[in-house]
Amino acid sequence: MPKIIENLRQRLMDEAFEEIKRDGYAAMTIRSVAKAVGVGTGTIYNYFSSKEALVASFMLEEWNGAMKRVKERAGMSEKLSDVLAAVYGEIRGFLGKFSAVVSDEEATKTFRNAIGSYHKILRGQIAGVIRRFVSDDFEAEFIAEAMITWSVEGVEFEILRDVITRRGGK
């Protein structure tokens, strides 16, 4: 009789994340995650098609939560600067949480081809949140791109806020 493990998908993602934080992206394998969770490697493939899909899943789950929080804050605010603070905080928090993945050379090589499409999606999500504060779609996309680029670079939020809000936003 097969054993039933509660919240197996989440446990697999949690274990993979912990292994990456502890040992790095290259050291985390489907086999090591399966062993740690107490399942066969084939079981993992019932949930994730590859190591990359496993990693992308736990990162996407976290980002979706971040965007939910940003949208909630945006819905409560009438000021662009408040929404920008929420966006910046969530990007920086995400990068901090996943620094072991983001800064790993092997992970960067693996995800290089997908980064462009993920970046475009991210920019669109952020632009969608700030669109009501600006005059057109291009301006929203431009500000979103600035927020992504400069938050990744670690530019202080106050500098970004001052430059962006000087352009005439609410």
Tab-separated table of N, CA and C in Angstrom:
chain	number	residue	atom	x	y	z
A	1	MET	N	0.846	-1.180	0.000
A	1	MET	CA	0.000	0.000	0.000
A	1	MET	C	0.890	1.240	0.000
A	2	PRO	N	0.641	2.169	-0.924
A	2	PRO	CA	1.487	3.361	-0.977
A	2	PRO	C	1.271	4.238	0.251
A	3	LYS	N	2.378	4.847	0.686
A	3	LYS	CA	2.235	5.732	1.844
A	3	LYS	C	1.711	7.085	1.386
A	4	ILE	N	0.921	7.690	2.252
A	4	ILE	CA	0.351	9.004	1.962
A	4	ILE	C	1.097	10.030	2.804
A	5	ILE	N	1.642	11.011	2.142
A	5	ILE	CA	2.372	12.067	2.833
A	5	ILE	C	1.591	13.361	2.649
A	6	GLU	N	1.210	13.949	3.754
A	6	GLU	CA	0.457	15.199	3.730
A	6	GLU	C	1.292	16.316	3.105
A	7	ASN	N	0.648	17.132	2.283
A	7	ASN	CA	1.293	18.311	1.683
A	7	ASN	C	2.607	17.959	0.983
A	8	LEU	N	2.616	16.865	0.254
A	8	LEU	CA	3.856	16.389	-0.355
A	8	LEU	C	4.456	17.407	-1.318
A	9	ARG	N	3.647	18.018	-2.146
A	9	ARG	CA	4.177	19.003	-3.104
A	9	ARG	C	4.911	20.123	-2.367
A	10	GLN	N	4.291	20.651	-1.324
A	10	GLN	CA	4.913	21.723	-0.545
A	10	GLN	C	6.172	21.228	0.161
A	11	ARG	N	6.136	20.030	0.694
A	11	ARG	CA	7.318	19.480	1.372
A	11	ARG	C	8.479	19.320	0.397
A	12	LEU	N	8.193	18.907	-0.831
A	12	LEU	CA	9.240	18.774	-1.840
A	12	LEU	C	9.863	20.141	-2.157
A	13	MET	N	8.999	21.145	-2.328
A	13	MET	CA	9.511	22.492	-2.619
A	13	MET	C	10.321	23.031	-1.445
A	14	ASP	N	9.828	22.827	-0.232
A	14	ASP	CA	10.548	23.311	0.955
A	14	ASP	C	11.911	22.649	1.081
A	15	GLU	N	11.961	21.353	0.865
A	15	GLU	CA	13.230	20.631	0.964
A	15	GLU	C	14.210	21.093	-0.113
A	16	ALA	N	13.734	21.249	-1.325
A	16	ALA	CA	14.609	21.716	-2.405
A	16	ALA	C	15.181	23.084	-2.064
A	17	PHE	N	14.342	23.979	-1.572
A	17	PHE	CA	14.796	25.312	-1.197
A	17	PHE	C	15.843	25.237	-0.086
A	18	GLU	N	15.597	24.429	0.933
A	18	GLU	CA	16.560	24.298	2.037
A	18	GLU	C	17.890	23.744	1.545
A	19	GLU	N	17.849	22.773	0.658
A	19	GLU	CA	19.091	22.203	0.127
A	19	GLU	C	19.869	23.232	-0.686
A	20	ILE	N	19.163	24.038	-1.454
A	20	ILE	CA	19.842	25.084	-2.227
A	20	ILE	C	20.481	26.103	-1.294
A	21	LYS	N	19.753	26.521	-0.274
A	21	LYS	CA	20.321	27.486	0.684
A	21	LYS	C	21.563	26.909	1.366
A	22	ARG	N	21.501	25.643	1.716
A	22	ARG	CA	22.585	25.010	2.460
A	22	ARG	C	23.777	24.640	1.570
A	23	ASP	N	23.494	24.033	0.402
A	23	ASP	CA	24.567	23.434	-0.396
A	23	ASP	C	24.755	24.039	-1.784
A	24	GLY	N	23.827	24.884	-2.219
A	24	GLY	CA	23.910	25.470	-3.550
A	24	GLY	C	23.028	24.740	-4.549
A	25	TYR	N	22.760	25.424	-5.638
A	25	TYR	CA	21.861	24.909	-6.666
A	25	TYR	C	22.362	23.598	-7.271
A	26	ALA	N	23.641	23.548	-7.606
A	26	ALA	CA	24.185	22.365	-8.275
A	26	ALA	C	24.084	21.119	-7.396
A	27	ALA	N	24.215	21.281	-6.084
A	27	ALA	CA	24.202	20.139	-5.177
A	27	ALA	C	22.796	19.581	-4.966
A	28	MET	N	21.781	20.424	-5.115
A	28	MET	CA	20.411	19.949	-4.941
A	28	MET	C	20.008	19.140	-6.170
A	29	THR	N	19.564	17.930	-5.925
A	29	THR	CA	19.123	17.065	-7.023
A	29	THR	C	17.745	16.491	-6.696
A	30	ILE	N	17.087	16.000	-7.698
A	30	ILE	CA	15.812	15.328	-7.496
A	30	ILE	C	16.013	14.158	-6.529
A	31	ARG	N	17.097	13.427	-6.710
A	31	ARG	CA	17.395	12.274	-5.850
A	31	ARG	C	17.599	12.700	-4.392
A	32	SER	N	18.341	13.792	-4.160
A	32	SER	CA	18.588	14.227	-2.775
A	32	SER	C	17.305	14.710	-2.102
A	33	VAL	N	16.456	15.380	-2.859
A	33	VAL	CA	15.179	15.844	-2.306
A	33	VAL	C	14.293	14.646	-1.990
A	34	ALA	N	14.222	13.706	-2.902
A	34	ALA	CA	13.397	12.509	-2.682
A	34	ALA	C	13.866	11.763	-1.434
A	35	LYS	N	15.152	11.589	-1.298
A	35	LYS	CA	15.698	10.872	-0.142
A	35	LYS	C	15.352	11.601	1.155
A	36	ALA	N	15.535	12.908	1.173
A	36	ALA	CA	15.269	13.683	2.391
A	36	ALA	C	13.798	13.640	2.796
A	37	VAL	N	12.910	13.620	1.819
A	37	VAL	CA	11.477	13.629	2.110
A	37	VAL	C	10.947	12.204	2.328
A	38	GLY	N	11.722	11.211	1.889
A	38	GLY	CA	11.316	9.825	2.097
A	38	GLY	C	10.411	9.269	1.021
A	39	VAL	N	10.631	9.716	-0.225
A	39	VAL	CA	9.860	9.195	-1.360
A	39	VAL	C	10.825	8.762	-2.457
A	40	GLY	N	10.319	8.025	-3.417
A	40	GLY	CA	11.125	7.642	-4.562
A	40	GLY	C	11.274	8.819	-5.525
A	41	THR	N	12.331	8.799	-6.316
A	41	THR	CA	12.547	9.899	-7.264
A	41	THR	C	11.393	10.014	-8.254
A	42	GLY	N	10.813	8.901	-8.627
A	42	GLY	CA	9.690	8.928	-9.564
A	42	GLY	C	8.494	9.694	-9.015
A	43	THR	N	8.329	9.674	-7.710
A	43	THR	CA	7.219	10.397	-7.086
A	43	THR	C	7.346	11.894	-7.342
A	44	ILE	N	8.558	12.401	-7.292
A	44	ILE	CA	8.759	13.836	-7.523
A	44	ILE	C	8.305	14.211	-8.932
A	45	TYR	N	8.561	13.323	-9.890
A	45	TYR	CA	8.177	13.610	-11.270
A	45	TYR	C	6.655	13.611	-11.476
A	46	ASN	N	5.922	13.124	-10.500
A	46	ASN	CA	4.461	13.266	-10.551
A	46	ASN	C	4.053	14.712	-10.301
A	47	TYR	N	4.929	15.483	-9.677
A	47	TYR	CA	4.645	16.874	-9.329
A	47	TYR	C	5.427	17.879	-10.170
A	48	PHE	N	6.653	17.525	-10.523
A	48	PHE	CA	7.540	18.452	-11.243
A	48	PHE	C	8.250	17.702	-12.362
A	49	SER	N	8.303	18.309	-13.529
A	49	SER	CA	8.902	17.632	-14.684
A	49	SER	C	10.427	17.620	-14.645
A	50	SER	N	11.024	18.479	-13.820
A	50	SER	CA	12.484	18.571	-13.767
A	50	SER	C	12.914	19.333	-12.520
A	51	LYS	N	14.193	19.339	-12.281
A	51	LYS	CA	14.770	20.141	-11.193
A	51	LYS	C	14.430	21.612	-11.404
A	52	GLU	N	14.541	22.078	-12.634
A	52	GLU	CA	14.252	23.478	-12.943
A	52	GLU	C	12.788	23.817	-12.651
A	53	ALA	N	11.881	22.897	-12.976
A	53	ALA	CA	10.462	23.124	-12.702
A	53	ALA	C	10.194	23.161	-11.202
A	54	LEU	N	10.892	22.350	-10.454
A	54	LEU	CA	10.764	22.340	-8.996
A	54	LEU	C	11.187	23.694	-8.418
A	55	VAL	N	12.342	24.179	-8.835
A	55	VAL	CA	12.842	25.464	-8.348
A	55	VAL	C	11.930	26.603	-8.801
A	56	ALA	N	11.555	26.602	-10.059
A	56	ALA	CA	10.674	27.652	-10.574
A	56	ALA	C	9.343	27.657	-9.821
A	57	SER	N	8.862	26.498	-9.417
A	57	SER	CA	7.583	26.411	-8.711
A	57	SER	C	7.630	27.096	-7.359
A	58	PHE	N	8.672	26.834	-6.575
A	58	PHE	CA	8.675	27.488	-5.264
A	58	PHE	C	8.967	28.970	-5.368
A	59	MET	N	9.718	29.369	-6.376
A	59	MET	CA	9.963	30.805	-6.566
A	59	MET	C	8.699	31.509	-7.071
A	60	LEU	N	7.990	30.877	-7.993
A	60	LEU	CA	6.753	31.456	-8.516
A	60	LEU	C	5.695	31.580	-7.416
A	61	GLU	N	5.603	30.572	-6.582
A	61	GLU	CA	4.639	30.621	-5.487
A	61	GLU	C	4.922	31.833	-4.578
A	62	GLU	N	6.176	32.058	-4.280
A	62	GLU	CA	6.549	33.206	-3.436
A	62	GLU	C	6.258	34.523	-4.160
A	63	TRP	N	6.586	34.595	-5.462
A	63	TRP	CA	6.342	35.837	-6.197
A	63	TRP	C	4.847	36.141	-6.291
A	64	ASN	N	4.031	35.115	-6.499
A	64	ASN	CA	2.584	35.342	-6.550
A	64	ASN	C	2.076	35.938	-5.241
A	65	GLY	N	2.613	35.481	-4.128
A	65	GLY	CA	2.264	36.061	-2.836
A	65	GLY	C	2.701	37.511	-2.733
A	66	ALA	N	3.891	37.795	-3.256
A	66	ALA	CA	4.400	39.167	-3.242
A	66	ALA	C	3.508	40.083	-4.063
A	67	MET	N	3.099	39.634	-5.235
A	67	MET	CA	2.234	40.467	-6.075
A	67	MET	C	0.858	40.652	-5.447
A	68	LYS	N	0.372	39.661	-4.759
A	68	LYS	CA	-0.910	39.799	-4.064
A	68	LYS	C	-0.811	40.903	-3.013
A	69	ARG	N	0.279	40.911	-2.254
A	69	ARG	CA	0.472	41.944	-1.236
A	69	ARG	C	0.596	43.328	-1.865
A	70	VAL	N	1.304	43.421	-2.994
A	70	VAL	CA	1.447	44.710	-3.689
A	70	VAL	C	0.091	45.202	-4.174
A	71	LYS	N	-0.699	44.325	-4.761
A	71	LYS	CA	-2.018	44.722	-5.270
A	71	LYS	C	-2.934	45.173	-4.140
A	72	GLU	N	-2.863	44.494	-3.016
A	72	GLU	CA	-3.675	44.911	-1.862
A	72	GLU	C	-3.275	46.316	-1.413
A	73	ARG	N	-1.977	46.540	-1.329
A	73	ARG	CA	-1.500	47.867	-0.904
A	73	ARG	C	-1.869	48.924	-1.931
A	74	ALA	N	-1.748	48.584	-3.204
A	74	ALA	CA	-2.089	49.539	-4.263
A	74	ALA	C	-3.566	49.888	-4.214
A	75	GLY	N	-4.396	48.917	-3.891
A	75	GLY	CA	-5.827	49.161	-3.812
A	75	GLY	C	-6.209	50.066	-2.662
A	76	MET	N	-5.367	50.124	-1.649
A	76	MET	CA	-5.649	50.948	-0.476
A	76	MET	C	-5.009	52.326	-0.556
A	77	SER	N	-4.175	52.558	-1.558
A	77	SER	CA	-3.411	53.797	-1.603
A	77	SER	C	-3.824	54.690	-2.767
A	78	GLU	N	-3.709	55.958	-2.543
A	78	GLU	CA	-3.936	56.946	-3.600
A	78	GLU	C	-2.625	57.597	-4.033
A	79	LYS	N	-1.518	57.116	-3.494
A	79	LYS	CA	-0.225	57.727	-3.801
A	79	LYS	C	0.695	56.735	-4.511
A	80	LEU	N	1.263	57.171	-5.615
A	80	LEU	CA	2.213	56.350	-6.353
A	80	LEU	C	3.383	55.952	-5.462
A	81	SER	N	3.871	56.862	-4.645
A	81	SER	CA	5.039	56.566	-3.815
A	81	SER	C	4.776	55.404	-2.852
A	82	ASP	N	3.551	55.264	-2.355
A	82	ASP	CA	3.219	54.135	-1.472
A	82	ASP	C	3.276	52.814	-2.232
A	83	VAL	N	2.772	52.834	-3.447
A	83	VAL	CA	2.788	51.616	-4.263
A	83	VAL	C	4.219	51.260	-4.651
A	84	LEU	N	5.012	52.259	-4.999
A	84	LEU	CA	6.415	52.006	-5.331
A	84	LEU	C	7.159	51.407	-4.138
A	85	ALA	N	6.855	51.891	-2.940
A	85	ALA	CA	7.491	51.342	-1.737
A	85	ALA	C	7.129	49.871	-1.569
A	86	ALA	N	5.867	49.533	-1.837
A	86	ALA	CA	5.440	48.139	-1.733
A	86	ALA	C	6.151	47.274	-2.776
A	87	VAL	N	6.221	47.761	-4.007
A	87	VAL	CA	6.898	47.020	-5.077
A	87	VAL	C	8.363	46.812	-4.717
A	88	TYR	N	9.019	47.877	-4.344
A	88	TYR	CA	10.450	47.799	-4.014
A	88	TYR	C	10.680	46.820	-2.860
A	89	GLY	N	9.874	46.938	-1.824
A	89	GLY	CA	10.033	46.053	-0.675
A	89	GLY	C	9.856	44.593	-1.036
A	90	GLU	N	8.880	44.316	-1.879
A	90	GLU	CA	8.633	42.923	-2.280
A	90	GLU	C	9.757	42.387	-3.170
A	91	ILE	N	10.247	43.205	-4.088
A	91	ILE	CA	11.362	42.747	-4.935
A	91	ILE	C	12.584	42.467	-4.080
A	92	ARG	N	12.917	43.398	-3.194
A	92	ARG	CA	14.095	43.223	-2.332
A	92	ARG	C	13.911	42.014	-1.411
A	93	GLY	N	12.714	41.829	-0.878
A	93	GLY	CA	12.451	40.674	-0.028
A	93	GLY	C	12.590	39.363	-0.783
A	94	PHE	N	12.074	39.337	-2.009
A	94	PHE	CA	12.170	38.152	-2.855
A	94	PHE	C	13.634	37.833	-3.157
A	95	LEU	N	14.389	38.851	-3.550
A	95	LEU	CA	15.806	38.642	-3.853
A	95	LEU	C	16.570	38.170	-2.626
A	96	GLY	N	16.226	38.719	-1.467
A	96	GLY	CA	16.878	38.287	-0.238
A	96	GLY	C	16.565	36.838	0.096
A	97	LYS	N	15.312	36.479	-0.018
A	97	LYS	CA	14.906	35.109	0.305
A	97	LYS	C	15.563	34.104	-0.632
A	98	PHE	N	15.666	34.465	-1.907
A	98	PHE	CA	16.200	33.532	-2.891
A	98	PHE	C	17.612	33.876	-3.346
A	99	SER	N	18.362	34.537	-2.488
A	99	SER	CA	19.732	34.918	-2.862
A	99	SER	C	20.580	33.702	-3.211
A	100	ALA	N	20.320	32.569	-2.566
A	100	ALA	CA	21.087	31.355	-2.866
A	100	ALA	C	20.845	30.873	-4.294
A	101	VAL	N	19.688	31.169	-4.847
A	101	VAL	CA	19.393	30.795	-6.237
A	101	VAL	C	19.872	31.898	-7.174
A	102	VAL	N	19.501	33.136	-6.855
A	102	VAL	CA	19.784	34.276	-7.723
A	102	VAL	C	21.292	34.473	-7.921
A	103	SER	N	22.069	34.226	-6.877
A	103	SER	CA	23.512	34.461	-6.966
A	103	SER	C	24.305	33.221	-7.364
A	104	ASP	N	23.653	32.094	-7.577
A	104	ASP	CA	24.328	30.849	-7.917
A	104	ASP	C	24.637	30.800	-9.410
A	105	GLU	N	25.886	30.629	-9.742
A	105	GLU	CA	26.324	30.631	-11.150
A	105	GLU	C	25.676	29.506	-11.951
A	106	GLU	N	25.575	28.332	-11.355
A	106	GLU	CA	24.965	27.192	-12.040
A	106	GLU	C	23.482	27.451	-12.318
A	107	ALA	N	22.793	28.026	-11.352
A	107	ALA	CA	21.372	28.350	-11.540
A	107	ALA	C	21.213	29.403	-12.628
A	108	THR	N	22.077	30.390	-12.628
A	108	THR	CA	22.021	31.444	-13.645
A	108	THR	C	22.189	30.851	-15.043
A	109	LYS	N	23.124	29.937	-15.201
A	109	LYS	CA	23.320	29.276	-16.499
A	109	LYS	C	22.072	28.500	-16.901
A	110	THR	N	21.502	27.786	-15.948
A	110	THR	CA	20.340	26.951	-16.227
A	110	THR	C	19.133	27.774	-16.655
A	111	PHE	N	18.898	28.895	-15.963
A	111	PHE	CA	17.702	29.689	-16.208
A	111	PHE	C	17.921	30.834	-17.199
A	112	ARG	N	19.107	30.947	-17.755
A	112	ARG	CA	19.429	32.072	-18.639
A	112	ARG	C	18.405	32.272	-19.746
A	113	ASN	N	17.996	31.218	-20.416
A	113	ASN	CA	17.054	31.348	-21.532
A	113	ASN	C	15.665	31.792	-21.081
A	114	ALA	N	15.264	31.409	-19.887
A	114	ALA	CA	13.928	31.748	-19.401
A	114	ALA	C	13.859	33.133	-18.770
A	115	ILE	N	14.995	33.678	-18.374
A	115	ILE	CA	14.992	34.948	-17.640
A	115	ILE	C	14.343	36.064	-18.443
A	116	GLY	N	14.578	36.137	-19.728
A	116	GLY	CA	13.993	37.193	-20.550
A	116	GLY	C	12.476	37.188	-20.523
A	117	SER	N	11.877	36.013	-20.648
A	117	SER	CA	10.416	35.956	-20.638
A	117	SER	C	9.873	36.208	-19.237
A	118	TYR	N	10.546	35.708	-18.202
A	118	TYR	CA	10.121	35.989	-16.828
A	118	TYR	C	10.204	37.480	-16.531
A	119	HIS	N	11.261	38.108	-17.015
A	119	HIS	CA	11.454	39.538	-16.781
A	119	HIS	C	10.311	40.338	-17.411
A	120	LYS	N	9.940	39.973	-18.615
A	120	LYS	CA	8.851	40.674	-19.304
A	120	LYS	C	7.530	40.504	-18.550
A	121	ILE	N	7.277	39.312	-18.049
A	121	ILE	CA	6.064	39.052	-17.273
A	121	ILE	C	6.074	39.877	-15.991
A	122	LEU	N	7.198	39.881	-15.305
A	122	LEU	CA	7.342	40.653	-14.073
A	122	LEU	C	7.102	42.137	-14.317
A	123	ARG	N	7.714	42.658	-15.372
A	123	ARG	CA	7.526	44.076	-15.708
A	123	ARG	C	6.050	44.374	-15.976
A	124	GLY	N	5.376	43.496	-16.684
A	124	GLY	CA	3.956	43.680	-16.964
A	124	GLY	C	3.103	43.641	-15.707
A	125	GLN	N	3.438	42.742	-14.779
A	125	GLN	CA	2.694	42.669	-13.525
A	125	GLN	C	2.842	43.962	-12.727
A	126	ILE	N	4.045	44.444	-12.626
A	126	ILE	CA	4.299	45.671	-11.857
A	126	ILE	C	3.662	46.863	-12.561
A	127	ALA	N	3.792	46.934	-13.872
A	127	ALA	CA	3.177	48.039	-14.623
A	127	ALA	C	1.668	48.037	-14.427
A	128	GLY	N	1.072	46.865	-14.384
A	128	GLY	CA	-0.374	46.776	-14.181
A	128	GLY	C	-0.815	47.376	-12.859
A	129	VAL	N	0.005	47.246	-11.852
A	129	VAL	CA	-0.327	47.783	-10.536
A	129	VAL	C	-0.207	49.304	-10.503
A	130	ILE	N	0.767	49.849	-11.224
A	130	ILE	CA	0.991	51.307	-11.148
A	130	ILE	C	0.318	52.082	-12.276
A	131	ARG	N	-0.311	51.387	-13.199
A	131	ARG	CA	-0.902	52.023	-14.382
A	131	ARG	C	-1.894	53.139	-14.034
A	132	ARG	N	-2.668	52.984	-12.988
A	132	ARG	CA	-3.670	54.003	-12.662
A	132	ARG	C	-3.063	55.309	-12.152
A	133	PHE	N	-1.772	55.287	-11.836
A	133	PHE	CA	-1.106	56.474	-11.310
A	133	PHE	C	-0.383	57.282	-12.388
A	134	VAL	N	-0.327	56.762	-13.608
A	134	VAL	CA	0.469	57.397	-14.661
A	134	VAL	C	-0.370	57.657	-15.902
A	135	SER	N	0.225	58.371	-16.857
A	135	SER	CA	-0.557	58.832	-18.005
A	135	SER	C	-0.763	57.792	-19.105
A	136	ASP	N	0.140	56.813	-19.252
A	136	ASP	CA	-0.044	55.829	-20.326
A	136	ASP	C	0.704	54.525	-20.029
A	137	ASP	N	0.490	53.531	-20.882
A	137	ASP	CA	1.088	52.212	-20.697
A	137	ASP	C	2.612	52.257	-20.752
A	138	PHE	N	3.160	53.050	-21.677
A	138	PHE	CA	4.612	53.120	-21.788
A	138	PHE	C	5.233	53.637	-20.497
A	139	GLU	N	4.632	54.654	-19.927
A	139	GLU	CA	5.169	55.219	-18.687
A	139	GLU	C	5.117	54.183	-17.550
A	140	ALA	N	4.033	53.444	-17.484
A	140	ALA	CA	3.916	52.398	-16.466
A	140	ALA	C	5.000	51.343	-16.653
A	141	GLU	N	5.210	50.913	-17.888
A	141	GLU	CA	6.249	49.909	-18.187
A	141	GLU	C	7.643	50.463	-17.885
A	142	PHE	N	7.861	51.716	-18.208
A	142	PHE	CA	9.155	52.361	-17.970
A	142	PHE	C	9.461	52.409	-16.468
A	143	ILE	N	8.488	52.812	-15.678
A	143	ILE	CA	8.678	52.887	-14.228
A	143	ILE	C	8.877	51.486	-13.649
A	144	ALA	N	8.107	50.525	-14.137
A	144	ALA	CA	8.250	49.143	-13.671
A	144	ALA	C	9.655	48.634	-13.955
A	145	GLU	N	10.151	48.907	-15.148
A	145	GLU	CA	11.511	48.474	-15.510
A	145	GLU	C	12.548	49.127	-14.606
A	146	ALA	N	12.364	50.403	-14.330
A	146	ALA	CA	13.296	51.102	-13.429
A	146	ALA	C	13.264	50.474	-12.040
A	147	MET	N	12.078	50.157	-11.560
A	147	MET	CA	11.960	49.541	-10.232
A	147	MET	C	12.671	48.193	-10.185
A	148	ILE	N	12.489	47.385	-11.213
A	148	ILE	CA	13.145	46.078	-11.242
A	148	ILE	C	14.654	46.251	-11.288
A	149	THR	N	15.116	47.009	-12.254
A	149	THR	CA	16.554	47.152	-12.473
A	149	THR	C	17.263	47.708	-11.253
A	150	TRP	N	16.750	48.782	-10.717
A	150	TRP	CA	17.465	49.450	-9.636
A	150	TRP	C	17.267	48.774	-8.288
A	151	SER	N	16.176	48.074	-8.089
A	151	SER	CA	16.048	47.323	-6.841
A	151	SER	C	16.991	46.122	-6.850
A	152	VAL	N	17.164	45.497	-8.019
A	152	VAL	CA	18.125	44.402	-8.146
A	152	VAL	C	19.539	44.914	-7.874
A	153	GLU	N	19.825	46.131	-8.323
A	153	GLU	CA	21.146	46.730	-8.111
A	153	GLU	C	21.342	47.235	-6.685
A	154	GLY	N	20.255	47.296	-5.915
A	154	GLY	CA	20.363	47.722	-4.527
A	154	GLY	C	20.332	49.224	-4.311
A	155	VAL	N	19.849	49.969	-5.302
A	155	VAL	CA	19.719	51.411	-5.139
A	155	VAL	C	18.708	51.685	-4.024
A	156	GLU	N	18.999	52.638	-3.182
A	156	GLU	CA	18.096	52.955	-2.075
A	156	GLU	C	16.733	53.398	-2.599
A	157	PHE	N	15.691	52.932	-1.928
A	157	PHE	CA	14.341	53.236	-2.370
A	157	PHE	C	14.084	54.732	-2.458
A	158	GLU	N	14.562	55.485	-1.518
A	158	GLU	CA	14.294	56.926	-1.491
A	158	GLU	C	14.776	57.603	-2.770
A	159	ILE	N	15.899	57.167	-3.296
A	159	ILE	CA	16.415	57.731	-4.549
A	159	ILE	C	15.464	57.410	-5.691
A	160	LEU	N	15.051	56.148	-5.784
A	160	LEU	CA	14.112	55.741	-6.836
A	160	LEU	C	12.797	56.508	-6.725
A	161	ARG	N	12.261	56.556	-5.531
A	161	ARG	CA	10.983	57.235	-5.309
A	161	ARG	C	11.073	58.693	-5.741
A	162	ASP	N	12.134	59.374	-5.336
A	162	ASP	CA	12.269	60.795	-5.656
A	162	ASP	C	12.372	61.025	-7.163
A	163	VAL	N	13.138	60.199	-7.849
A	163	VAL	CA	13.301	60.363	-9.296
A	163	VAL	C	11.990	60.072	-10.022
A	164	ILE	N	11.337	58.980	-9.642
A	164	ILE	CA	10.113	58.591	-10.333
A	164	ILE	C	8.968	59.562	-10.048
A	165	THR	N	8.804	59.952	-8.815
A	165	THR	CA	7.681	60.828	-8.493
A	165	THR	C	7.901	62.249	-8.996
A	166	ARG	N	9.132	62.638	-9.248
A	166	ARG	CA	9.408	63.967	-9.831
A	166	ARG	C	8.856	64.100	-11.235
A	167	ARG	N	8.604	62.992	-11.899
A	167	ARG	CA	8.145	63.019	-13.281
A	167	ARG	C	6.686	63.413	-13.394
A	168	GLY	N	6.033	63.673	-12.269
A	168	GLY	CA	4.668	64.219	-12.361
A	168	GLY	C	3.590	63.292	-11.865
A	169	GLY	N	3.919	62.135	-11.324
A	169	GLY	CA	2.899	61.228	-10.819
A	169	GLY	C	2.255	61.751	-9.559
A	170	LYS	N	1.171	61.100	-9.154
A	170	LYS	CA	0.433	61.498	-7.952
A	170	LYS	C	1.236	61.226	-6.700
